[in-house]
PDB file of C-alpha atoms in Angstrom:
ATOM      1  CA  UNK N   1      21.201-173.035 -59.366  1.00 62.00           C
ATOM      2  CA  UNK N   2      19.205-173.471 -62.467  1.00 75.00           C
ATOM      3  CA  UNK N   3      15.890-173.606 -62.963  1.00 86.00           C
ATOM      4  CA  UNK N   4      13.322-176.984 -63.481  1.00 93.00           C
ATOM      5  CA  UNK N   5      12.824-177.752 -66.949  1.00 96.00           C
ATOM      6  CA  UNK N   6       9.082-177.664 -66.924  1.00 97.00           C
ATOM      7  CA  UNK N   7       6.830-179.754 -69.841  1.00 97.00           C
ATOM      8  CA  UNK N   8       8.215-182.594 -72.269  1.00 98.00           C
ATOM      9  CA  UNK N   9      11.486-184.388 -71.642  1.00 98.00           C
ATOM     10  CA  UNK N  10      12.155-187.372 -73.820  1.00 98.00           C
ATOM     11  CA  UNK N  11      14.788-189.484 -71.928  1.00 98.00           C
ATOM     12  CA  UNK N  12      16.844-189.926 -75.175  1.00 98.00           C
ATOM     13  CA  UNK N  13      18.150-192.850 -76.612  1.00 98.00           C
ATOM     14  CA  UNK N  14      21.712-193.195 -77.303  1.00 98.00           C
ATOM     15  CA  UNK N  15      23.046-194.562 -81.102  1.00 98.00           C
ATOM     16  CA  UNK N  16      25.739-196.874 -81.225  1.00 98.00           C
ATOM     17  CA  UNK N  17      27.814-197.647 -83.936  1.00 95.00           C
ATOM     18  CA  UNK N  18      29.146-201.297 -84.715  1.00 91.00           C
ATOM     19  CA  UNK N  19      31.672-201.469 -82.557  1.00 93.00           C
ATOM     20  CA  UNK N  20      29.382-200.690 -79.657  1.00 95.00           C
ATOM     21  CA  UNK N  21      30.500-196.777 -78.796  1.00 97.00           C
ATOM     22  CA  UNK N  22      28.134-194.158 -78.087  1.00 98.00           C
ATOM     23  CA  UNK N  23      27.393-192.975 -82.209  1.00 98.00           C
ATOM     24  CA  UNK N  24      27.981-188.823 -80.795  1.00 98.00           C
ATOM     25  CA  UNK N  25      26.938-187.500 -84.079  1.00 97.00           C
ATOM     26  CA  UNK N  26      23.694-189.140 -84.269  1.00 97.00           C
ATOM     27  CA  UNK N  27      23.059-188.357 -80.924  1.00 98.00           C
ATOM     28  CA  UNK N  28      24.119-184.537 -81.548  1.00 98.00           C
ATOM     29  CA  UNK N  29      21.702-184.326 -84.595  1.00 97.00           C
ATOM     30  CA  UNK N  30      18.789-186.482 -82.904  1.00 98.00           C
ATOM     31  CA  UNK N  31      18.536-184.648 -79.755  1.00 98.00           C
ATOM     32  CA  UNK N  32      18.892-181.209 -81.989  1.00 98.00           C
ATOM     33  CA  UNK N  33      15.411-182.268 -83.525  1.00 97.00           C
ATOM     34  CA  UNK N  34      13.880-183.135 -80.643  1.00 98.00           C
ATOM     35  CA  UNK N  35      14.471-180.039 -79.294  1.00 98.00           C
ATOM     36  CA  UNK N  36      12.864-178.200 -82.401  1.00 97.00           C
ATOM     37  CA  UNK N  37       9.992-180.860 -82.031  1.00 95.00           C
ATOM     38  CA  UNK N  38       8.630-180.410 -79.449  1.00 95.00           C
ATOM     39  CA  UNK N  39      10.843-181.042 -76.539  1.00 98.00           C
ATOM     40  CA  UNK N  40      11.064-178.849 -73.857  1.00 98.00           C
ATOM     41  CA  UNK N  41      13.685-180.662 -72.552  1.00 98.00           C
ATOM     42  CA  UNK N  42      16.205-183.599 -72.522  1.00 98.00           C
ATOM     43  CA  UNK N  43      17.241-186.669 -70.455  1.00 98.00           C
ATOM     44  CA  UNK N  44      20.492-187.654 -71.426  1.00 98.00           C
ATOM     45  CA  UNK N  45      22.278-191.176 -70.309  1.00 98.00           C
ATOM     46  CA  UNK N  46      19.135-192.484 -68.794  1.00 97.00           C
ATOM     47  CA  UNK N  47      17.411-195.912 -68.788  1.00 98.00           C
ATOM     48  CA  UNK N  48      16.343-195.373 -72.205  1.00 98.00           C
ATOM     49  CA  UNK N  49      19.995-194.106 -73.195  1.00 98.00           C
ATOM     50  CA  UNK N  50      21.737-197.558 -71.670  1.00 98.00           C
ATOM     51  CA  UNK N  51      23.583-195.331 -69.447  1.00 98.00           C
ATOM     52  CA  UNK N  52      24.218-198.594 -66.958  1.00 97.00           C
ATOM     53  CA  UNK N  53      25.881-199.944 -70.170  1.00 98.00           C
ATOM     54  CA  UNK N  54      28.062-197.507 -70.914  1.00 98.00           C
ATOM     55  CA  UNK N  55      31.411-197.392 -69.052  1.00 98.00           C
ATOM     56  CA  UNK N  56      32.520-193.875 -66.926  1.00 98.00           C
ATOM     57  CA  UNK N  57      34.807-193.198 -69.954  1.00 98.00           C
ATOM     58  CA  UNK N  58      32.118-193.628 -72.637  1.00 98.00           C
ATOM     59  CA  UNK N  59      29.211-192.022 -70.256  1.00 98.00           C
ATOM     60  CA  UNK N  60      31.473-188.574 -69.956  1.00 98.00           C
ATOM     61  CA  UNK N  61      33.141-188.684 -73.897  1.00 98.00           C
ATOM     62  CA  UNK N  62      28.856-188.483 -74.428  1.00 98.00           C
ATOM     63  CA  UNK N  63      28.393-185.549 -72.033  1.00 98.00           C
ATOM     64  CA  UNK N  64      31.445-183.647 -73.602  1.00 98.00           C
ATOM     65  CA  UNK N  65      30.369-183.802 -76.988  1.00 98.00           C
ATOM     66  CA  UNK N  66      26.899-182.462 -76.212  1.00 98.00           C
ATOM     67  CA  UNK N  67      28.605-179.745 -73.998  1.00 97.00           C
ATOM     68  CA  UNK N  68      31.074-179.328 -77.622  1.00 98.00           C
ATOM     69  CA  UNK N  69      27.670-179.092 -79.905  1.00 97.00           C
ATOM     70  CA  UNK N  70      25.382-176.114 -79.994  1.00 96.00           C
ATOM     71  CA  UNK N  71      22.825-177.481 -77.979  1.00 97.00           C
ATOM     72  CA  UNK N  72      21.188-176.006 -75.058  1.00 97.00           C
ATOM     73  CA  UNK N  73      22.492-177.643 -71.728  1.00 97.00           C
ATOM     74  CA  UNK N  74      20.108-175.410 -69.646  1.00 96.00           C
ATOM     75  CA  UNK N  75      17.322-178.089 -70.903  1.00 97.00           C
ATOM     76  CA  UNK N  76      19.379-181.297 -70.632  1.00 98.00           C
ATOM     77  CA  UNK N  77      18.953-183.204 -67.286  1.00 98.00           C
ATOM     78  CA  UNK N  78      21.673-186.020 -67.270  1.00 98.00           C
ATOM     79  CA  UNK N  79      22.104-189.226 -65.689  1.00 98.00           C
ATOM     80  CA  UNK N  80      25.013-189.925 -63.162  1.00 98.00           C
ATOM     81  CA  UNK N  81      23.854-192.543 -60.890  1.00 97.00           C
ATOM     82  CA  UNK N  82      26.163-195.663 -60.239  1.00 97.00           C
ATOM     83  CA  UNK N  83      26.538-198.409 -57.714  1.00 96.00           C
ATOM     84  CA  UNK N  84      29.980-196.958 -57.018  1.00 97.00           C
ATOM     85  CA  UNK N  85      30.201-193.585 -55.610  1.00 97.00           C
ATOM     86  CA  UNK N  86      32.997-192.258 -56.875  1.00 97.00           C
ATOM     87  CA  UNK N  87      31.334-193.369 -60.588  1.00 98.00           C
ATOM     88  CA  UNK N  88      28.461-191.545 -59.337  1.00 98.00           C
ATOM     89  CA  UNK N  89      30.494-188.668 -57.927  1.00 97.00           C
ATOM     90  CA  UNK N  90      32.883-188.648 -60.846  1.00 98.00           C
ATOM     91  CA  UNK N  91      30.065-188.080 -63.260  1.00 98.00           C
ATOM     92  CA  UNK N  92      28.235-185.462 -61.418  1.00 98.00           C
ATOM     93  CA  UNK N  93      31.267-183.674 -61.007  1.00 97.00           C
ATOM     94  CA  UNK N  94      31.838-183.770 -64.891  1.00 97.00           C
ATOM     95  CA  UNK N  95      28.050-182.939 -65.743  1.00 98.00           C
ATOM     96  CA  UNK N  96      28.286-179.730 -63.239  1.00 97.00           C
ATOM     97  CA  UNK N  97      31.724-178.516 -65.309  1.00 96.00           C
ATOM     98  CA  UNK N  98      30.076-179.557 -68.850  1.00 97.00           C
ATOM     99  CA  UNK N  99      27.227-176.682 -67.834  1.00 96.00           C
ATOM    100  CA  UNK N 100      23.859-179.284 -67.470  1.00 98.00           C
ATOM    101  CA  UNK N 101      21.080-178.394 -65.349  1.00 97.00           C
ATOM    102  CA  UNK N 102      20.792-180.914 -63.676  1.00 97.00           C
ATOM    103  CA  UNK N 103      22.004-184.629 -62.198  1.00 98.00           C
ATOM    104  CA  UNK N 104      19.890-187.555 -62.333  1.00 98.00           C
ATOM    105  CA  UNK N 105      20.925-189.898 -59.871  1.00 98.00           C
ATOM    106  CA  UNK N 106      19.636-193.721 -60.445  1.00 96.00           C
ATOM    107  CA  UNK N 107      20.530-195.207 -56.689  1.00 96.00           C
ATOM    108  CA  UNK N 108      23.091-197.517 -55.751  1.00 95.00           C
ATOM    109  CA  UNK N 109      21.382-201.059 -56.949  1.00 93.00           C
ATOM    110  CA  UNK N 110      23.372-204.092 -56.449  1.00 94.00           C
ATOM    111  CA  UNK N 111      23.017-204.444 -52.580  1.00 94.00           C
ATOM    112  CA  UNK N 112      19.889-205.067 -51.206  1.00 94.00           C
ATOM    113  CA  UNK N 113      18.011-204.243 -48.903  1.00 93.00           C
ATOM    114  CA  UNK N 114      19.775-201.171 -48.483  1.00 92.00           C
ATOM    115  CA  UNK N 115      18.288-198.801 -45.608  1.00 93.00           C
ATOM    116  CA  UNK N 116      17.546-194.895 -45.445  1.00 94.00           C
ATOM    117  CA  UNK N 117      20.566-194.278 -43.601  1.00 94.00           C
ATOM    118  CA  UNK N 118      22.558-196.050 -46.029  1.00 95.00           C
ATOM    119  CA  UNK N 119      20.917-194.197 -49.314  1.00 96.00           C
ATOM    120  CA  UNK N 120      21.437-190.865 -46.803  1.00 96.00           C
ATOM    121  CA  UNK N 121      25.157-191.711 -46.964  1.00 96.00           C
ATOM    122  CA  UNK N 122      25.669-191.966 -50.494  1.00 97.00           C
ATOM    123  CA  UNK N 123      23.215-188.997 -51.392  1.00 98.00           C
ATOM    124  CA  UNK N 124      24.777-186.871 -48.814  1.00 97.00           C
ATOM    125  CA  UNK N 125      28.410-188.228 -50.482  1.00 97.00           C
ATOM    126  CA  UNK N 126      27.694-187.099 -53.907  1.00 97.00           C
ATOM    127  CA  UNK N 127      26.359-183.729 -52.807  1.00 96.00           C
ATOM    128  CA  UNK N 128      29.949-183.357 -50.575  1.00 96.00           C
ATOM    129  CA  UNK N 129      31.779-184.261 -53.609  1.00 94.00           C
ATOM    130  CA  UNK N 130      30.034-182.132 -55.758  1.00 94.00           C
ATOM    131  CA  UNK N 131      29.493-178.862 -53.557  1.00 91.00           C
ATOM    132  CA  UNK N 132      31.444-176.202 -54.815  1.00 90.00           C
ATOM    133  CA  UNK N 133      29.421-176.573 -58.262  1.00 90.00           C
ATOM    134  CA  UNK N 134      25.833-176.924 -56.564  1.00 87.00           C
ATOM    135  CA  UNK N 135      24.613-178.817 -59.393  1.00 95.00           C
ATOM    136  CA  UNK N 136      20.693-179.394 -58.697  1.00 97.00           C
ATOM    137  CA  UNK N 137      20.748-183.145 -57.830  1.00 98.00           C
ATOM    138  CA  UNK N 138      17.360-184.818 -58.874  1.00 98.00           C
ATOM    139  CA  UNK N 139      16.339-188.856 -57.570  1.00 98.00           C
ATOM    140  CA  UNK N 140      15.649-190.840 -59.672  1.00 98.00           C
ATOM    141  CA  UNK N 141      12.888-193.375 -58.972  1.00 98.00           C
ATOM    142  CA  UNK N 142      12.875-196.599 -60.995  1.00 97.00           C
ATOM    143  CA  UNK N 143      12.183-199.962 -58.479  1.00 96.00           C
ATOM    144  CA  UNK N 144      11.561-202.064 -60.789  1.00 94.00           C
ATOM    145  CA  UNK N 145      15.086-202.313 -62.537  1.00 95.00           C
ATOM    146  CA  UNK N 146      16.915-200.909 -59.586  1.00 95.00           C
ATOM    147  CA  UNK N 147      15.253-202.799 -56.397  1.00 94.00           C
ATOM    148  CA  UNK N 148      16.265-199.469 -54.433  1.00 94.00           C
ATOM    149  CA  UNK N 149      13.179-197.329 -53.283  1.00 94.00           C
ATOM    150  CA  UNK N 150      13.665-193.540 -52.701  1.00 97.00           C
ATOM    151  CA  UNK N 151      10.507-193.541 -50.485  1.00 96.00           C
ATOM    152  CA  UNK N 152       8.919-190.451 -49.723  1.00 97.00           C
ATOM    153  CA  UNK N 153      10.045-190.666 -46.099  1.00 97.00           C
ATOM    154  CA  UNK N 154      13.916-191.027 -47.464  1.00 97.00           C
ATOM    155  CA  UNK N 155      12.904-188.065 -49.522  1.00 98.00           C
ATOM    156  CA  UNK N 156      11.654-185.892 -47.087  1.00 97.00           C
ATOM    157  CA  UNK N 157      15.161-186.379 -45.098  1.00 97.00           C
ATOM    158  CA  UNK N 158      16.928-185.853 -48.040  1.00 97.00           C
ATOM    159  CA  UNK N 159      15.166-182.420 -48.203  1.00 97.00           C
ATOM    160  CA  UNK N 160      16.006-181.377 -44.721  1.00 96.00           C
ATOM    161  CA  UNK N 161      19.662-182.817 -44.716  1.00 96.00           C
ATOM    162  CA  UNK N 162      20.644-181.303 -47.936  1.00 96.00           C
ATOM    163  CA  UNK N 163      17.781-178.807 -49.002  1.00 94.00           C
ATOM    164  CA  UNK N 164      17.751-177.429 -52.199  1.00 93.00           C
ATOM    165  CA  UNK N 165      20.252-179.674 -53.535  1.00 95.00           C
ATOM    166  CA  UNK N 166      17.814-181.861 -53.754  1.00 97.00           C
ATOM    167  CA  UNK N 167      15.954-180.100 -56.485  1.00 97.00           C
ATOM    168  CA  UNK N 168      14.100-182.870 -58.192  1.00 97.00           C
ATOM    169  CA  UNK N 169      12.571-186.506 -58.706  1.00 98.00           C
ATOM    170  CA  UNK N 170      11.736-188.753 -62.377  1.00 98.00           C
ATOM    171  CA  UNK N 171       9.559-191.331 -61.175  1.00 98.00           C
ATOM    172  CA  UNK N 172       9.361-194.340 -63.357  1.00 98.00           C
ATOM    173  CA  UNK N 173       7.610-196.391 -60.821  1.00 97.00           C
ATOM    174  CA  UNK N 174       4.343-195.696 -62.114  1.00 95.00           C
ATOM    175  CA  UNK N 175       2.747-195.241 -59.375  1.00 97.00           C
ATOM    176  CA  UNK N 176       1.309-191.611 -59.823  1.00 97.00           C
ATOM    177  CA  UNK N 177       0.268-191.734 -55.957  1.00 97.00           C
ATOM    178  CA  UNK N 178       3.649-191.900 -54.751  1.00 98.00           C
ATOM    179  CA  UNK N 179       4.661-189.055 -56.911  1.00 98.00           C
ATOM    180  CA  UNK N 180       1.802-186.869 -55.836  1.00 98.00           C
ATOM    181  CA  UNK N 181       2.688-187.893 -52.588  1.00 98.00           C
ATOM    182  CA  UNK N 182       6.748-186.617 -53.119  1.00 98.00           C
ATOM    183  CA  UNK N 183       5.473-183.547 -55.159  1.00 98.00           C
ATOM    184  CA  UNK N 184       3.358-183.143 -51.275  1.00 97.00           C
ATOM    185  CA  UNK N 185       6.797-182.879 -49.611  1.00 97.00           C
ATOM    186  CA  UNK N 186       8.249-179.304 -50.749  1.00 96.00           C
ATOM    187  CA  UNK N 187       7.492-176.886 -53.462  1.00 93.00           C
ATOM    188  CA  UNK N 188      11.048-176.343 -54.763  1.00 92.00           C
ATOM    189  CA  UNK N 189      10.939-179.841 -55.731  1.00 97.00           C
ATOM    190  CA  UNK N 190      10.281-180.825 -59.214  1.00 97.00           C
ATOM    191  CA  UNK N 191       8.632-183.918 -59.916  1.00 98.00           C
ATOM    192  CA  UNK N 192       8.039-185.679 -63.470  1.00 98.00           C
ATOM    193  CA  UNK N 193       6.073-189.278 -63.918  1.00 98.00           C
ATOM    194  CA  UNK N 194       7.561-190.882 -66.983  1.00 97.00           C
ATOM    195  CA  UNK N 195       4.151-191.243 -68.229  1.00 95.00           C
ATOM    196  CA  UNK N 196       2.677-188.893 -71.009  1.00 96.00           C
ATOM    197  CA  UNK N 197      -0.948-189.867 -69.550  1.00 96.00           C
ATOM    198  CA  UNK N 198       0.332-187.404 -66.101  1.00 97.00           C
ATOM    199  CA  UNK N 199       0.870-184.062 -68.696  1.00 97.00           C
ATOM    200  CA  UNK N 200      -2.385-182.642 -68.116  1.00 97.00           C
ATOM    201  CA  UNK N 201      -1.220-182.804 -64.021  1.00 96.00           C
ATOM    202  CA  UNK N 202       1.343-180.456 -65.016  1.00 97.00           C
ATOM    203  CA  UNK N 203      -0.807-178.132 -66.209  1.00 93.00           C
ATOM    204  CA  UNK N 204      -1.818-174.322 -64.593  1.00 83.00           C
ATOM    205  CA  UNK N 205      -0.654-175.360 -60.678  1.00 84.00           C
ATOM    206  CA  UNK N 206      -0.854-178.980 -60.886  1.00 92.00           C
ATOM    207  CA  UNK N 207       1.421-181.533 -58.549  1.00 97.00           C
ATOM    208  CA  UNK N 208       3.688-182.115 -61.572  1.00 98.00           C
ATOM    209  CA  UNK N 209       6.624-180.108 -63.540  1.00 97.00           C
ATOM    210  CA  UNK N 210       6.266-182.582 -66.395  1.00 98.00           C
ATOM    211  CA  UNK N 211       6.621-186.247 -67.584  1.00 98.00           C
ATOM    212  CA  UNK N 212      10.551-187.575 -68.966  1.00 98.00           C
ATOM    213  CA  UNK N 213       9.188-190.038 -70.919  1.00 98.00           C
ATOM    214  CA  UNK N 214      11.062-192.623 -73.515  1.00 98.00           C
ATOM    215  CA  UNK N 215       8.318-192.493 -75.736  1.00 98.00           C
ATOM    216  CA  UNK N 216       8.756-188.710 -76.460  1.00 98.00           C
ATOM    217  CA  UNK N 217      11.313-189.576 -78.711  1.00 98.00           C
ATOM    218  CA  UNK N 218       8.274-190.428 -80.916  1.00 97.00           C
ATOM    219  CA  UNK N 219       5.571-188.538 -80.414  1.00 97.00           C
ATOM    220  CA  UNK N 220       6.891-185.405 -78.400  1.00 97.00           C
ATOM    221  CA  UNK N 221       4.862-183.132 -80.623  1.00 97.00           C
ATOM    222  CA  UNK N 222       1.684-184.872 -79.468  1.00 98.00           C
ATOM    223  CA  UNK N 223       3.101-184.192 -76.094  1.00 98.00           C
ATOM    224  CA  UNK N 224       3.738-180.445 -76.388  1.00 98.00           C
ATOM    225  CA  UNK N 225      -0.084-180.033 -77.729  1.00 98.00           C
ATOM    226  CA  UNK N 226      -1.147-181.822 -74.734  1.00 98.00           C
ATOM    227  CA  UNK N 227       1.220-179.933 -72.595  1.00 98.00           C
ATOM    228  CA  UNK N 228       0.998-176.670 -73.830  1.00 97.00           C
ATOM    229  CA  UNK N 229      -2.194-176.454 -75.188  1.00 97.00           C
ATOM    230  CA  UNK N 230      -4.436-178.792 -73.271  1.00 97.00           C
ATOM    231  CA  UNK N 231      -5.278-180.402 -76.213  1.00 98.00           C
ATOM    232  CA  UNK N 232      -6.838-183.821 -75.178  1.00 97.00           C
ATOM    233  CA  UNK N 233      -6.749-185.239 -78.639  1.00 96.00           C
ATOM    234  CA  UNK N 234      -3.461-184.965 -78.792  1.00 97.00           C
ATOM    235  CA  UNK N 235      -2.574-186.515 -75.344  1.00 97.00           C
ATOM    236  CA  UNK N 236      -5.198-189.032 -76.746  1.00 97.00           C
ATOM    237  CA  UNK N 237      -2.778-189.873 -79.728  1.00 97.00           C
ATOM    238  CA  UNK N 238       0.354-190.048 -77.229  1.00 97.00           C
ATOM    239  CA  UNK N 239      -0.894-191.854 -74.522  1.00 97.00           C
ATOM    240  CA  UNK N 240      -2.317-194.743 -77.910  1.00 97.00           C
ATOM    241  CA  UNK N 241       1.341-194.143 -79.096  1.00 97.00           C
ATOM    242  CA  UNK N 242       2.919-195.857 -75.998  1.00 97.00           C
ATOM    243  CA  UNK N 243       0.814-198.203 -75.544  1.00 97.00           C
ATOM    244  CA  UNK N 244       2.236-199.831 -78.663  1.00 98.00           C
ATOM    245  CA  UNK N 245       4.944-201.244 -76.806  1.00 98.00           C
ATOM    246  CA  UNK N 246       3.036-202.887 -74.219  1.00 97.00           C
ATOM    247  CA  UNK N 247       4.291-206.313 -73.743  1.00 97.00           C
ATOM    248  CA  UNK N 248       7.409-205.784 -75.874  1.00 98.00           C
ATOM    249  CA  UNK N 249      10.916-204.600 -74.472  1.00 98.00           C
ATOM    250  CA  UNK N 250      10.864-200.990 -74.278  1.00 98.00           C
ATOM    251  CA  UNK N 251      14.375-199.631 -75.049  1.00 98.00           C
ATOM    252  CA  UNK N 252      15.066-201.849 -78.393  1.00 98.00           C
ATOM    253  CA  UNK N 253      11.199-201.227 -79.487  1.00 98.00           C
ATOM    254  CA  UNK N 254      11.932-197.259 -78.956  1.00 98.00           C
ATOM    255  CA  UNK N 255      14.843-197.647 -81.005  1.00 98.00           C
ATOM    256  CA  UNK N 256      13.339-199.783 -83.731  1.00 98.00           C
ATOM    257  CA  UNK N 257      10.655-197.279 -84.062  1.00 98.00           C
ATOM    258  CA  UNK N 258      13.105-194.551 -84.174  1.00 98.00           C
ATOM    259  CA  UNK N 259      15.101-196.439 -86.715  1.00 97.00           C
ATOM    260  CA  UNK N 260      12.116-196.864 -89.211  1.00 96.00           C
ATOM    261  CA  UNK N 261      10.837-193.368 -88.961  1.00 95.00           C
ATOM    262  CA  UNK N 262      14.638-191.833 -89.492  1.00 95.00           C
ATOM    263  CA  UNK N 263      14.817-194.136 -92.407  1.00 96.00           C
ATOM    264  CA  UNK N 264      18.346-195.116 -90.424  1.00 96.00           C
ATOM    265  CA  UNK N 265      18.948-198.308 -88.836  1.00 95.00           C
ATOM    266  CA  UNK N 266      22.194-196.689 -87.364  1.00 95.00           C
ATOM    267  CA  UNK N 267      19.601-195.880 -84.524  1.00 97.00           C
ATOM    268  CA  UNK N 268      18.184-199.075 -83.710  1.00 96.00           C
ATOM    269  CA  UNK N 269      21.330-201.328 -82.333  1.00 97.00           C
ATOM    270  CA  UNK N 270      21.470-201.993 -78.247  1.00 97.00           C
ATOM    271  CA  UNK N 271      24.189-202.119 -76.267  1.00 97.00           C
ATOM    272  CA  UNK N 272      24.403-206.003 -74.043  1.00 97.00           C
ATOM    273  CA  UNK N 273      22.220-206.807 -72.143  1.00 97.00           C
ATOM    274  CA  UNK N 274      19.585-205.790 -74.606  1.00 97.00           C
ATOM    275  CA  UNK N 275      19.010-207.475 -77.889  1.00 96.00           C
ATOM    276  CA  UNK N 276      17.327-206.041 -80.387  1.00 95.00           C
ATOM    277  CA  UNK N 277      13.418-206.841 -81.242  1.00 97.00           C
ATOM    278  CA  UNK N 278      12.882-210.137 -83.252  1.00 97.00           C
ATOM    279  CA  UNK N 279      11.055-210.515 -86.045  1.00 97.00           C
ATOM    280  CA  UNK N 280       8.004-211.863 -84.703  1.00 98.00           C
ATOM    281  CA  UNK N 281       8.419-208.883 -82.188  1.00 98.00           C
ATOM    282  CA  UNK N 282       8.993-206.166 -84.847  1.00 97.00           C
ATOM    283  CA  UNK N 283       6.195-207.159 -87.012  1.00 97.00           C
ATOM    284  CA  UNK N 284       3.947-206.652 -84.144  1.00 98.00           C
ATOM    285  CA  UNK N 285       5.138-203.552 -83.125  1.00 98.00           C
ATOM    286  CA  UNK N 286       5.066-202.148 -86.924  1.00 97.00           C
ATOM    287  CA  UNK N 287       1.654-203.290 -87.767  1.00 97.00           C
ATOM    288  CA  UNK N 288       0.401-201.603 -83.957  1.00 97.00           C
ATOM    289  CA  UNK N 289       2.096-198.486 -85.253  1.00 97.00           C
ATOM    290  CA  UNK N 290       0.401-199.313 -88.563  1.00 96.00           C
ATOM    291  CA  UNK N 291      -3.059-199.299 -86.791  1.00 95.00           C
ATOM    292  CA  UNK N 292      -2.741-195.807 -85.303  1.00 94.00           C
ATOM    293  CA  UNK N 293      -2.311-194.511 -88.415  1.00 87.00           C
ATOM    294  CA  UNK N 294      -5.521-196.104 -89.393  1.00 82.00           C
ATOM    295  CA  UNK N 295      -7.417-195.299 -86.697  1.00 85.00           C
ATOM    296  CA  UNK N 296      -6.463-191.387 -86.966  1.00 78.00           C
ATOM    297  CA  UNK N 297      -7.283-191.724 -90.384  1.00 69.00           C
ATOM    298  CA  UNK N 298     -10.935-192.959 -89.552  1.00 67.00           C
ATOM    299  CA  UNK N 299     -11.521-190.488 -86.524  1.00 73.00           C
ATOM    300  CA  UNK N 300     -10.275-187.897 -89.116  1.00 60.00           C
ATOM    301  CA  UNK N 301     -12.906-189.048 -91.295  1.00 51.00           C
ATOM    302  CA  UNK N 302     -15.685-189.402 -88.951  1.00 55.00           C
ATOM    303  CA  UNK N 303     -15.067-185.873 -87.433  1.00 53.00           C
ATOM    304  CA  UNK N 304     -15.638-183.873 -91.116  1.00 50.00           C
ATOM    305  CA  UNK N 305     -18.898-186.292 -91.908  1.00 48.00           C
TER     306      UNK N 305
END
């Protein structure tokens, strides 16, 4: 099995041309310079990458062209989740041949309330149907969109049911308790906050193996200083960069912003049910961005006077 991507992992977002398919070249190229900017790693076909969008068809013709490219799968996590589990199986299956190093799996999210023994069944299912390529499955954590808990209880008897399959955990949650708590349960598991603001918790022995964050696809070289380095300025400048989003949706305002700094509005369009930013929206978002620059500018100043 392969080893934990530690450090920065942007959970990518996905291009889409007119028509609505997955745009694979601008993909290819984008998640090439992340890579040589500061990425340690990549999330492909998460939250941020409309994976729940995306059809089985379209979510594996995007996992075969990055296994086609020259890109390093060893520090691509994926997501394979689904409500159905042959989808999920399907795609985890596919993700193990392709050569990633990992499976993120989103829970099963339309029923509700769905109990441990019932997420223990599907878990345990995908793991069956995926066994003879022991692809590190990793949970992934996101309540909020998917009403489906993996609570550190239903972790811990995921551990002892299907041990180091269970390899990992992205917790978008928030709640950097509950992932301390998880990261409590075994050392073999990896655990990563989607929140720059946890990096320095990953540092020298710390509870964490990194943050997969959406807003590394902006300032992931911030992130690698911080990460790397210890540098708290520059987890200062990432943790300011994210917060320009507060209030706005996430996944078009990531794209926007990756759209205007490309100089390539063939990144910004969203897949149904997203719609992109508005204009009152994008003029706030650009003249937030605007005021970073402004404030670095004056600390800049301020630190040579």
């Amino acid at each position: 099995m392969s080893q934990a991507i530690r450090g920065v992992i942007a959970a990518i977002a996905t291009p889409f041309s007119e028509s609505g398919e997955p745009d694979l070249p601008r993909l290819v190229a984008r998640a090439a310079g992340l890579l040589d900017g500061g990425c340690d790693g990549l999330n492909l076909l998460g939250t941020t990458g409309e994976a729940t969008s995306l059809s089985v068809a379209q979510r594996i013709r995007v996992m075969e062209a990055v296994g086609a490219s020259a890109l390093p799968l060893d520090r691509m996590i994926v997501g394979t989740g689904a409500a159905a589990l042959q989808d999920a199986a399907l795609l985890t299956r596919r993700a193990a041949e392709i050569g990633f190093s990992a499976a993120l799996l989103l829970p099963p999210f339309y029923y509700k309330p769905v109990s441990d023994a019932g997420m223990l069944r599907f878990v345990e299912a995908v793991s069956e149907a995926t066994a003879a390529t022991l692809i590190p499955l990793y949970l992934y954590n996101f309540p909020a969109l998917s009403g489906v808990n993996y609570t550190p209880q239903l972790v811990a008897l995921l551990l002892d049911r299907l041990g180091s399959r269970i390899a990992g955990l992205k917790d978008s949650s928030g709640d950097v308790g509950y992932a301390t708590e998880v990261a409590a349960l075994s050392p073999a598991i990896a655990v990563y906050p989607s929140n720059e603001a946890t990096l320095f918790q990953a540092r020298m022995g710390g509870p964490f193996a990194g943050c997969i964050s959406a807003t590394a696809n902006l300032n992931a070289p911030d992130c690698a200083l911080a990460y790397h380095r210890g540098d708290p300025a520059a987890l200062e400048r990432a943790i300011r960069l994210r917060g320009i989003f507060d209030g706005l949706p996430l996944v078009p305002g990531i794209k926007a912003m990756i759209a205007r700094l490309e100089n390539d509005r063939g990144h910004a369009p969203t897949l149904p049910p997203l719609a992109p930013l508005d204009a009152a929206q994008l003029e706030t978002l650009l003249d937030r961005y605007a005021a970073l620059g402004r404030q670095a500018a004056s600390e800049t100043l301020g630190a040579r006077s």
